[in-house]
Coordinates of C-alpha atoms in Angstrom, one line a residue:
Chain A
M1 CA -12.0 9.4 -21.0
G2 CA -13.1 8.9 -24.2
D3 CA -13.2 11.0 -26.9
E4 CA -14.6 10.7 -30.2
E5 CA -11.6 8.7 -31.1
G6 CA -12.3 6.6 -28.3
K7 CA -8.9 7.9 -26.3
P8 CA -9.0 9.6 -23.3
N9 CA -10.6 13.1 -22.8
P10 CA -9.5 15.3 -19.7
I11 CA -12.4 17.2 -18.8
M12 CA -11.5 20.4 -16.4
S13 CA -14.6 19.9 -14.3
S14 CA -13.3 22.5 -11.7
S15 CA -10.3 25.2 -11.3
C16 CA -9.2 27.3 -8.7
S17 CA -7.2 30.8 -9.1
S18 CA -6.0 30.8 -5.7
D19 CA -2.1 30.8 -5.4
Q20 CA -2.0 29.5 -1.7
T21 CA 1.3 27.9 -1.1
L22 CA 1.5 24.8 1.3
G23 CA 4.4 26.1 3.3
A24 CA 7.6 26.2 1.3
L25 CA 6.2 23.8 -1.4
K26 CA 5.4 25.5 -4.9
P27 CA 1.4 25.5 -5.4
L28 CA 0.2 22.0 -6.2
R29 CA -0.8 22.3 -10.3
C30 CA -3.1 19.5 -10.4
I31 CA -5.5 16.8 -9.3
V32 CA -6.3 14.4 -11.6
K33 CA -9.4 11.3 -11.0
L34 CA -8.7 8.6 -12.9
G35 CA -12.5 7.2 -13.1
G36 CA -12.6 3.8 -12.6
A37 CA -14.7 3.0 -15.8
A38 CA -11.7 5.2 -17.2
I39 CA -9.1 2.4 -16.2
T40 CA -10.9 -1.1 -16.0
C41 CA -13.2 -2.9 -18.0
K42 CA -16.2 -2.2 -15.9
D43 CA -18.7 -5.4 -16.5
E44 CA -15.6 -7.9 -16.1
L45 CA -14.2 -8.7 -12.3
E46 CA -10.5 -7.2 -11.9
S47 CA -9.9 -6.8 -15.4
I48 CA -7.6 -3.5 -16.5
N49 CA -8.1 -1.8 -19.7
E50 CA -4.9 -1.7 -20.5
E51 CA -5.1 0.2 -23.8
N52 CA -6.7 3.0 -22.0
L53 CA -4.5 2.8 -19.2
R54 CA -1.5 3.2 -21.2
S55 CA -2.6 6.1 -23.1
V56 CA -3.9 8.0 -19.8
C57 CA -0.1 7.3 -18.6
A58 CA 1.4 8.9 -22.0
Q59 CA -0.9 11.8 -21.7
L60 CA 0.0 12.3 -17.8
R61 CA 3.6 12.2 -18.9
Q62 CA 2.7 14.6 -21.7
A63 CA 1.0 17.2 -19.3
M64 CA 3.8 17.1 -16.8
T65 CA 6.4 17.7 -19.3
P66 CA 7.6 21.3 -19.3
S67 CA 6.5 22.7 -22.8
K68 CA 10.2 23.7 -23.7
S69 CA 11.9 20.4 -23.3
P70 CA 13.0 18.4 -26.0
S71 CA 11.2 15.4 -26.7
P72 CA 13.4 12.4 -24.9
A73 CA 15.1 9.5 -27.2
R74 CA 13.0 7.3 -25.4
V75 CA 11.3 7.3 -22.0
L76 CA 13.3 5.7 -18.9
G77 CA 10.5 3.6 -16.7
M78 CA 10.9 3.0 -13.2
D79 CA 9.1 -0.1 -13.0
W80 CA 12.2 -2.2 -12.8
S81 CA 10.5 -5.5 -12.4
R82 CA 11.1 -9.2 -13.4
R83 CA 7.6 -9.1 -15.4
L84 CA 9.1 -6.8 -17.9
G85 CA 11.4 -8.7 -18.9
N86 CA 15.1 -7.8 -18.3
P87 CA 15.4 -4.1 -19.6
T88 CA 16.5 -2.9 -16.4
V89 CA 20.4 -3.1 -16.3
S90 CA 20.4 -0.9 -19.2
T91 CA 18.1 1.8 -17.8
V92 CA 19.7 2.1 -14.5
D93 CA 22.6 3.0 -16.7
E94 CA 20.7 5.4 -18.8
F95 CA 19.3 7.2 -15.6
R96 CA 22.9 7.5 -14.1
E97 CA 23.6 9.6 -17.2
Q98 CA 20.7 11.6 -16.4
Q99 CA 21.0 15.5 -14.4
A100 CA 17.9 15.7 -14.0
L101 CA 14.3 14.3 -14.4
D102 CA 13.2 17.8 -16.5
L103 CA 9.6 16.8 -15.4
D104 CA 7.0 18.9 -13.4
S105 CA 5.2 15.9 -11.5
N106 CA 3.6 18.5 -9.0
F107 CA 0.3 16.3 -9.3
I108 CA -1.3 14.1 -7.1
I109 CA -3.5 11.2 -8.8
V110 CA -6.8 9.5 -7.2
H111 CA -8.0 6.8 -8.7
G112 CA -11.8 5.1 -8.7
A113 CA -12.0 1.3 -8.3
G114 CA -14.1 0.2 -11.6
S115 CA -14.2 -3.4 -11.4
F116 CA -11.6 -3.7 -8.7
G117 CA -13.1 -3.7 -4.9
H118 CA -17.0 -3.5 -5.9
F119 CA -17.8 -6.8 -5.5
Q120 CA -16.1 -7.5 -2.5
A121 CA -17.4 -4.4 -1.0
S122 CA -20.9 -4.4 -2.3
R123 CA -21.5 -8.4 -1.4
S124 CA -19.9 -7.8 2.2
G125 CA -21.6 -4.5 3.2
V126 CA -18.3 -2.9 4.0
H127 CA -20.2 0.4 3.4
K128 CA -22.7 -0.3 6.1
G129 CA -19.9 -1.1 8.8
G130 CA -20.0 -3.9 11.5
L131 CA -16.7 -5.4 11.7
D132 CA -18.0 -8.1 14.3
L133 CA -19.4 -9.8 11.3
P134 CA -17.2 -12.0 10.0
L135 CA -18.9 -11.1 6.6
V136 CA -17.9 -7.8 7.0
K137 CA -14.6 -8.2 8.2
A138 CA -13.6 -10.4 5.3
G139 CA -15.5 -8.4 2.8
F140 CA -12.9 -5.5 4.4
V141 CA -9.8 -7.7 3.8
A142 CA -10.8 -8.6 0.0
T143 CA -12.0 -5.3 -0.9
R144 CA -8.4 -3.7 0.1
I145 CA -6.7 -6.7 -1.8
S146 CA -8.8 -5.7 -4.6
V147 CA -8.2 -2.0 -4.6
T148 CA -4.6 -2.5 -3.7
S149 CA -3.8 -4.5 -6.6
L150 CA -5.3 -2.1 -9.1
N151 CA -3.3 0.4 -7.1
L152 CA -0.2 -1.4 -7.9
E153 CA -0.9 -1.4 -11.6
I154 CA -1.6 2.0 -12.2
V155 CA 1.6 3.1 -10.1
R156 CA 3.6 0.6 -12.4
G157 CA 2.0 1.8 -15.6
L158 CA 2.8 5.7 -14.4
A159 CA 6.3 4.5 -13.4
R160 CA 6.5 2.8 -16.9
E161 CA 6.2 6.1 -18.7
G162 CA 9.0 7.7 -16.1
I163 CA 6.6 9.4 -13.6
P164 CA 7.9 9.2 -10.0
S165 CA 4.8 7.6 -8.5
V166 CA 4.3 6.4 -5.4
G167 CA 1.1 4.2 -4.0
M168 CA -0.3 5.8 -0.8
S169 CA -3.5 4.0 0.5
P170 CA -5.8 6.1 2.4
F171 CA -6.6 3.3 5.3
A172 CA -2.5 3.0 5.8
C173 CA -2.3 6.5 5.3
G174 CA -4.9 6.8 8.5
W175 CA -7.7 8.6 7.0
S176 CA -10.9 7.6 8.6
T177 CA -14.6 8.8 8.5
R178 CA -17.3 9.5 11.1
Q179 CA -20.9 7.7 9.8
R180 CA -18.9 8.0 6.3
N181 CA -18.3 11.5 6.7
I182 CA -14.0 12.4 6.8
A183 CA -13.1 12.1 10.1
S184 CA -9.7 12.4 10.3
A185 CA -7.4 12.6 6.5
N186 CA -3.9 13.6 7.7
A187 CA -2.6 14.6 4.6
S188 CA 1.0 15.6 5.4
Q189 CA 2.5 12.3 4.3
I190 CA 1.0 13.3 1.1
I191 CA 2.3 16.5 1.1
K192 CA 5.8 15.4 2.3
A193 CA 5.8 13.1 -1.0
L194 CA 5.1 16.0 -3.3
E195 CA 8.2 17.9 -1.4
A196 CA 10.2 15.3 -2.2
G197 CA 9.2 15.0 -6.1
F198 CA 6.6 12.1 -5.7
V199 CA 3.8 11.7 -7.4
P200 CA 1.1 10.4 -4.8
I201 CA -1.1 7.8 -6.3
L202 CA -4.1 7.4 -4.0
H203 CA -7.5 5.3 -4.4
G204 CA -10.8 4.7 -2.9
D205 CA -10.3 2.6 -0.1
A206 CA -12.1 0.6 2.8
V207 CA -11.5 2.7 5.7
L208 CA -12.2 2.4 9.8
D209 CA -15.1 4.3 10.7
H210 CA -15.4 5.9 14.4
L211 CA -19.5 5.2 14.5
Q212 CA -19.8 2.1 12.4
D213 CA -16.6 0.1 12.5
C214 CA -15.7 1.1 8.7
T215 CA -17.3 1.9 5.3
I216 CA -15.8 2.8 1.7
L217 CA -14.1 6.2 1.4
S218 CA -14.6 7.1 -2.6
G219 CA -12.2 8.4 -4.6
D220 CA -14.4 11.5 -5.1
V221 CA -14.8 12.4 -1.4
I222 CA -11.0 11.9 -1.3
I223 CA -10.7 14.4 -4.0
R224 CA -13.0 16.9 -2.5
H225 CA -11.3 17.0 1.0
L226 CA -7.6 17.3 -0.9
A227 CA -8.7 20.0 -3.3
Q228 CA -9.9 22.2 0.0
L229 CA -7.0 21.6 1.6
L230 CA -4.1 21.8 -1.2
M231 CA -5.9 24.2 -3.5
P232 CA -4.4 23.2 -6.2
K233 CA -4.7 25.2 -10.1
Y234 CA -7.0 22.4 -11.8
V235 CA -8.7 19.0 -10.8
V236 CA -9.0 17.1 -13.9
F237 CA -11.4 13.8 -14.3
L238 CA -10.4 11.4 -16.8
T239 CA -13.7 9.2 -17.0
D240 CA -15.2 7.1 -20.2
V241 CA -17.9 10.0 -21.3
L242 CA -17.2 13.4 -22.8
G243 CA -17.9 15.4 -19.8
V244 CA -20.4 16.7 -17.4
Y245 CA -24.3 16.4 -18.8
D246 CA -27.4 17.5 -18.0
C247 CA -28.9 14.1 -16.9
P248 CA -27.1 10.8 -16.9
P249 CA -25.0 9.9 -20.4
T250 CA -27.1 6.9 -21.1
D251 CA -29.9 8.7 -21.6
P252 CA -29.9 9.4 -25.7
N253 CA -31.3 12.9 -24.9
A254 CA -28.5 13.8 -22.5
I255 CA -27.0 17.5 -23.3
L256 CA -22.9 17.8 -22.9
L257 CA -22.3 20.9 -20.8
R258 CA -19.9 22.9 -22.5
E259 CA -19.0 25.3 -19.6
I260 CA -20.4 25.5 -15.7
E261 CA -19.5 28.5 -13.8
V262 CA -19.0 28.1 -9.9
T263 CA -19.3 31.1 -7.5
E264 CA -17.2 31.5 -4.5
D265 CA -19.5 30.1 -2.5
G266 CA -20.2 26.4 -4.1
S267 CA -23.0 27.6 -5.8
W268 CA -23.2 27.0 -10.0
S269 CA -24.8 27.5 -12.8
I270 CA -24.6 26.0 -16.5
V271 CA -23.3 29.0 -19.2
K272 CA -23.2 26.7 -22.1
P273 CA -25.3 25.4 -23.8
K274 CA -28.3 27.5 -23.1
L275 CA -30.7 25.1 -22.1
P276 CA -34.2 25.4 -22.9
H277 CA -35.3 24.2 -19.5
A278 CA -32.2 24.7 -17.3
K279 CA -32.1 21.7 -15.5
K280 CA -29.5 21.5 -12.2
E281 CA -30.8 18.1 -10.8
G282 CA -29.6 15.0 -12.9
M283 CA -26.1 14.0 -12.8
P284 CA -24.5 15.2 -9.7
V285 CA -21.6 17.8 -10.5
T286 CA -18.6 17.3 -8.1
T287 CA -17.1 20.8 -7.5
V288 CA -14.6 22.6 -5.6
S289 CA -14.7 25.8 -4.3
P290 CA -12.1 28.2 -5.0
Chain B
M1 CA 12.3 -21.0 8.3
G2 CA 13.5 -24.7 7.6
D3 CA 13.4 -27.4 10.0
E4 CA 15.3 -30.8 9.3
E5 CA 12.0 -31.4 7.2
G6 CA 12.4 -28.1 5.3
K7 CA 9.4 -27.0 6.8
P8 CA 9.2 -23.3 8.7
N9 CA 10.4 -23.2 12.1
P10 CA 9.5 -20.4 14.4
I11 CA 12.4 -19.4 16.2
M12 CA 11.6 -17.5 19.7
S13 CA 14.4 -15.3 19.8
S14 CA 13.2 -12.9 22.5
S15 CA 10.2 -12.6 24.5
C16 CA 8.9 -10.3 27.6
S17 CA 6.6 -10.5 30.3
S18 CA 5.1 -7.4 30.4
D19 CA 1.5 -7.4 30.1
Q20 CA 1.4 -3.4 29.4
T21 CA -1.7 -2.7 27.9
L22 CA -2.3 -0.1 24.6
G23 CA -5.1 2.1 26.2
A24 CA -8.1 -0.5 26.5
L25 CA -6.2 -3.2 23.7
K26 CA -5.5 -6.1 25.1
P27 CA -1.6 -6.8 25.1
L28 CA -0.1 -7.6 21.5
R29 CA 0.5 -11.3 21.5
C30 CA 3.4 -11.3 19.0
I31 CA 4.9 -9.4 16.3
V32 CA 6.4 -12.0 13.5
K33 CA 9.0 -11.5 11.4
L34 CA 8.7 -13.5 8.1
G35 CA 12.3 -13.3 6.7
G36 CA 13.1 -12.5 3.2
A37 CA 14.7 -16.0 2.8
A38 CA 11.7 -17.5 4.0
I39 CA 8.9 -16.7 1.8
T40 CA 10.9 -15.7 -1.6
C41 CA 13.7 -17.7 -3.6
K42 CA 16.8 -15.3 -2.9
D43 CA 18.5 -16.3 -6.0
E44 CA 15.6 -15.5 -8.5
L45 CA 14.6 -12.1 -9.2
E46 CA 11.2 -11.2 -7.7
S47 CA 9.9 -14.8 -7.3
I48 CA 8.2 -16.3 -4.3
N49 CA 8.7 -19.2 -2.3
E50 CA 5.2 -20.4 -2.8
E51 CA 5.3 -23.8 -0.8
N52 CA 6.9 -21.9 1.8
L53 CA 4.3 -19.0 1.9
R54 CA 1.8 -21.3 2.1
S55 CA 3.2 -23.3 4.7
V56 CA 3.9 -20.4 6.8
C57 CA 0.6 -18.7 6.2
A58 CA -1.3 -22.1 7.5
Q59 CA 1.0 -22.4 10.6
L60 CA 0.0 -18.6 11.4
R61 CA -3.5 -19.7 11.1
Q62 CA -3.2 -22.3 13.5
A63 CA -1.0 -20.1 15.8
M64 CA -4.1 -18.0 16.1
T65 CA -6.8 -20.7 16.4
P66 CA -7.6 -20.7 20.1
S67 CA -6.6 -24.1 21.7
K68 CA -10.1 -25.3 22.5
S69 CA -11.7 -24.0 18.9
P70 CA -12.7 -27.5 16.8
S71 CA -10.7 -27.9 13.5
P72 CA -13.2 -26.0 10.9
A73 CA -14.6 -27.7 8.3
R74 CA -13.0 -25.9 5.5
V75 CA -11.0 -22.4 6.1
L76 CA -13.0 -19.6 4.5
G77 CA -10.3 -17.2 2.7
M78 CA -10.4 -13.4 2.3
D79 CA -9.0 -13.1 -1.1
W80 CA -12.0 -12.9 -3.2
S81 CA -10.0 -12.3 -6.3
R82 CA -10.7 -13.2 -10.2
R83 CA -7.5 -14.8 -10.1
L84 CA -8.5 -17.7 -7.6
G85 CA -10.9 -18.4 -10.0
N86 CA -14.8 -17.8 -9.1
P87 CA -14.9 -19.8 -5.7
T88 CA -16.1 -16.3 -3.9
V89 CA -20.1 -16.1 -4.1
S90 CA -20.2 -19.9 -1.9
T91 CA -17.2 -18.0 0.2
V92 CA -19.6 -15.1 0.7
D93 CA -22.6 -17.0 1.6
E94 CA -20.7 -19.2 4.3
F95 CA -19.2 -16.0 6.0
R96 CA -22.9 -14.8 6.1
E97 CA -23.5 -18.0 8.5
Q98 CA -20.7 -17.5 10.6
Q99 CA -21.1 -16.1 14.1
A100 CA -17.5 -15.0 14.7
L101 CA -14.2 -15.5 13.1
D102 CA -12.5 -17.5 16.4
L103 CA -9.3 -16.3 15.6
D104 CA -6.8 -14.7 18.3
S105 CA -5.2 -12.4 15.3
N106 CA -3.7 -10.2 17.9
F107 CA -0.4 -10.1 15.9
I108 CA 1.4 -8.0 13.7
I109 CA 3.4 -9.2 10.9
V110 CA 6.5 -7.5 9.2
H111 CA 8.1 -9.2 6.3
G112 CA 11.7 -8.9 4.6
A113 CA 12.1 -8.2 0.8
G114 CA 14.5 -11.5 -0.1
S115 CA 14.5 -11.3 -4.0
F116 CA 11.9 -8.2 -4.2
G117 CA 13.4 -4.7 -3.8
H118 CA 16.9 -5.6 -3.2
F119 CA 18.0 -5.4 -6.8
Q120 CA 16.1 -2.2 -7.9
A121 CA 17.4 -0.3 -4.3
S122 CA 21.4 -1.7 -4.4
R123 CA 21.5 -0.7 -8.3
S124 CA 20.4 2.9 -7.8
G125 CA 21.7 3.4 -4.3
V126 CA 18.5 4.5 -2.5
H127 CA 20.0 3.7 1.1
K128 CA 22.1 6.6 0.3
G129 CA 20.0 9.1 -0.3
G130 CA 20.4 12.0 -2.9
L131 CA 16.5 12.4 -4.5
D132 CA 18.2 15.0 -7.0
L133 CA 19.5 12.6 -8.7
P134 CA 17.3 10.9 -11.1
L135 CA 18.7 7.1 -10.5
V136 CA 17.9 7.5 -6.8
K137 CA 14.2 8.7 -7.4
A138 CA 13.9 6.2 -10.1
G139 CA 15.3 3.9 -7.9
F140 CA 12.9 4.5 -4.7
V141 CA 9.9 4.4 -7.3
A142 CA 11.1 0.8 -8.3
T143 CA 11.8 -0.8 -4.9
R144 CA 8.6 0.6 -3.6
I145 CA 7.0 -1.2 -6.6
S146 CA 8.9 -4.6 -6.0
V147 CA 8.4 -4.4 -2.2
T148 CA 4.8 -3.3 -2.1
S149 CA 4.0 -6.0 -4.6
L150 CA 5.5 -8.6 -2.5
N151 CA 3.3 -7.1 0.4
L152 CA 0.2 -8.1 -1.5
E153 CA 1.0 -11.6 -2.1
I154 CA 1.7 -12.1 1.3
V155 CA -1.4 -10.3 2.6
R156 CA -3.2 -12.5 -0.2
G157 CA -1.7 -15.7 1.2
L158 CA -2.5 -14.5 4.6
A159 CA -5.9 -13.9 3.7
R160 CA -6.5 -17.1 1.8
E161 CA -6.0 -18.9 5.1
G162 CA -8.9 -16.6 6.6
I163 CA -6.0 -14.4 8.8
P164 CA -7.8 -10.8 8.6
S165 CA -4.7 -9.1 7.2
V166 CA -4.5 -5.4 5.9
G167 CA -0.9 -4.4 3.9
M168 CA 0.2 -1.1 5.7
S169 CA 3.5 0.2 3.6
P170 CA 5.9 2.3 6.3
F171 CA 6.4 5.0 3.6
A172 CA 2.4 5.4 2.9
C173 CA 2.0 5.2 7.2
G174 CA 4.6 8.5 7.3
W175 CA 7.2 6.5 8.9
S176 CA 10.6 8.3 8.2
T177 CA 14.4 8.4 9.4
R178 CA 17.2 10.7 10.2
Q179 CA 20.5 9.8 9.0
R180 CA 18.7 6.0 8.7
N181 CA 17.5 6.0 12.3
I182 CA 13.9 6.3 12.7
A183 CA 13.1 9.9 13.2
S184 CA 9.1 9.5 13.0
A185 CA 7.1 6.3 13.1
N186 CA 3.4 7.0 14.0
A187 CA 2.1 3.8 14.8
S188 CA -1.4 5.1 15.6
Q189 CA -2.8 3.6 12.5
I190 CA -1.5 0.6 13.0
I191 CA -2.8 0.4 16.6
K192 CA -6.7 1.3 15.5
A193 CA -5.9 -1.5 13.0
L194 CA -5.3 -4.3 15.8
E195 CA -8.1 -2.9 17.7
A196 CA -10.4 -3.3 14.8
G197 CA -9.3 -6.9 14.5
F198 CA -7.3 -7.1 11.5
V199 CA -3.6 -8.1 11.6
P200 CA -1.5 -5.3 10.2
I201 CA 1.4 -6.4 7.8
L202 CA 4.2 -4.2 7.5
H203 CA 7.3 -4.4 5.7
G204 CA 11.0 -3.2 4.6
D205 CA 10.3 0.0 2.4
A206 CA 11.9 3.3 1.2
V207 CA 11.4 5.6 3.0
L208 CA 12.2 9.8 3.2
D209 CA 15.2 10.6 5.6
H210 CA 15.3 13.9 6.9
L211 CA 18.8 14.3 6.6
Q212 CA 19.9 12.6 3.4
D213 CA 16.3 12.4 1.4
C214 CA 15.4 9.3 1.2
T215 CA 16.7 5.6 2.4
I216 CA 15.9 1.9 3.4
L217 CA 14.1 1.3 6.3
S218 CA 14.5 -2.6 7.0
G219 CA 12.4 -5.0 8.5
D220 CA 14.7 -5.8 11.4
V221 CA 14.5 -2.1 12.5
I222 CA 10.8 -1.7 12.2
I223 CA 10.1 -4.9 14.5
R224 CA 12.7 -3.4 16.9
H225 CA 10.7 -0.1 17.5
L226 CA 7.4 -1.5 17.6
A227 CA 8.3 -3.8 20.1
Q228 CA 10.0 -1.2 22.2
L229 CA 6.4 0.6 21.5
L230 CA 3.8 -2.2 22.1
M231 CA 5.5 -4.9 24.1
P232 CA 4.4 -7.7 22.6
K233 CA 4.8 -11.3 24.6
Y234 CA 6.4 -12.6 21.9
V235 CA 8.6 -11.8 18.7
V236 CA 9.1 -14.4 16.5
F237 CA 11.7 -14.7 13.6
L238 CA 10.6 -17.2 10.6
T239 CA 14.3 -17.6 8.5
D240 CA 15.8 -20.3 6.8
V241 CA 18.1 -21.2 9.4
L242 CA 17.4 -23.1 12.2
G243 CA 18.2 -20.2 14.6
V244 CA 20.8 -18.2 16.0
Y245 CA 24.3 -19.2 15.5
D246 CA 27.6 -18.2 16.8
C247 CA 28.9 -17.2 13.6
P248 CA 27.5 -17.1 10.1
P249 CA 25.2 -20.3 9.4
T250 CA 27.1 -20.9 6.2
D251 CA 29.9 -21.7 8.4
P252 CA 30.5 -25.0 8.6
N253 CA 31.5 -25.1 12.1
A254 CA 28.7 -22.7 13.1
I255 CA 27.0 -23.7 16.2
L256 CA 23.0 -23.5 17.1
L257 CA 22.4 -21.4 20.3
R258 CA 19.9 -23.2 22.2
E259 CA 18.9 -20.6 24.5
I260 CA 20.1 -16.9 25.1
E261 CA 19.7 -14.9 28.5
V262 CA 18.5 -10.9 27.7
T263 CA 19.0 -8.7 30.9
E264 CA 16.6 -6.0 31.9
D265 CA 19.6 -3.4 30.1
G266 CA 19.4 -5.2 27.1
S267 CA 22.6 -7.1 27.4
W268 CA 23.1 -10.8 26.6
S269 CA 24.4 -13.8 26.8
I270 CA 24.5 -17.2 25.7
V271 CA 23.1 -20.0 28.0
K272 CA 22.9 -23.2 25.9
P273 CA 25.1 -24.7 24.8
K274 CA 28.1 -24.0 26.8
L275 CA 30.6 -22.7 24.2
P276 CA 34.2 -23.4 24.4
H277 CA 35.5 -19.6 23.8
A278 CA 31.7 -17.8 24.1
K279 CA 32.1 -15.6 21.2
K280 CA 29.9 -12.4 21.4
E281 CA 30.6 -11.3 17.7
G282 CA 29.4 -12.8 14.6
M283 CA 26.0 -13.0 13.1
P284 CA 24.6 -9.7 14.6
V285 CA 21.3 -10.8 17.4
T286 CA 18.5 -8.8 16.9
T287 CA 17.2 -8.4 20.6
V288 CA 14.1 -6.9 22.6
S289 CA 14.4 -5.4 26.0
P290 CA 11.8 -6.6 28.2

């Protein structure tokens, strides 16, 4: 997120050309990563950046709307909660009149934690494991409360934009690790949700680990796994900087990379701009093999 | 819930004597159903009965505390959220000093929806299926938002009482139905959470259905399935009446049944009180075969 106008800026960090299908399912169009920094105020504990979240949800709706579709008179929201006042009765009636959603919702969205979960996880050391320690067990519970509360807010934000989103916590889905690497990540329920026309919303989560009891599974690792498995057409990262830089973007000399070429074997090189001393180290680039 | 003092009243509606273990896991001690009417204000959309919820969580903590344990000086909460103020730093430090949790948390808790989810589900007809209809799809999303927000509040309430609770939505766990009967209900993640010392918190949920696309899976059906699978020592229902009656308890002539005998084949009879015209119909009784 964050272009010159401070608005979210989708960054295509990788794409793959395969049209491999998921059984009878049409190929997955896109996995979107909502960076924690893009949707929360990083320096304030458990604080959502409401403006950015609204903007991101509206842009995602736009991305899911077929280009030939006329703009709807008004977006029909799918969060019929009390706290939104009482607009729901008319919304329900308007949905009743609709023949189809007219939305290409063949997306998966994965979000980071930002200012949710980090405090709880880092203070208790959930990533290091050891559930026999009351502090780690409590931290696991506290971390999950925090990240699932963010997940619920993001599902709500997307639903308000008429995106049929369903929260799916990796822990509840049964995802687990072995010494922090994914050991079990059954995506069958995610695929079924996609087949049914829903947009699964996953998140970085505290999960069980086969060797060290528990750890933190990051949104980026989830995306890498899902991308390898489901071969989406695009993987899009929304973050709080303009793109991928040759070194941390907080460095005033950091150079924005315009084009990165990724080969079949997963190696990559910088195409644009031509750097005088091409660096490959610095800010890690998450890539997806085609 | 609700005894003479208006306080929650655990009702033992069934028990089973089997000591069958879950692999290496000690036998499940208890499945607790928190009735929707016990924890929400049924007549007010999405309103939690905070007093009852606090009381239920405190009683559950008491039930999990070994009888020989001294009362703790103060309960260390596991919800370290911003909205609880900022008590967490001292709590984290106190957890650091603890050697063990000293809690028999071998429980599963399943809650109903009460004033959460019902409006969204009934107005859209999620239970009747048909995800091609935008109204049903939107209702599915709205129902899940509502019931998962209640689930999060219950997990928070239990965590504040020091119970290591983890929310596990049946939809995310991959539970599904075939014409409203459970078709797939993988409990492996629930068992793993129990083995790790957590208390899984499930809830009535909107789920996918193999024949009619989607439906509502009730907390009672979840409990029946888990009880058959995991053979807990007790199944306890917390509700807003004193127990099981011979007819709906809103009837002024309803008689409270003190003892119901359930035989091996699942049939049952009323032992106390002796009813003049023993009725077996009326309010359905959820029973669990030993």
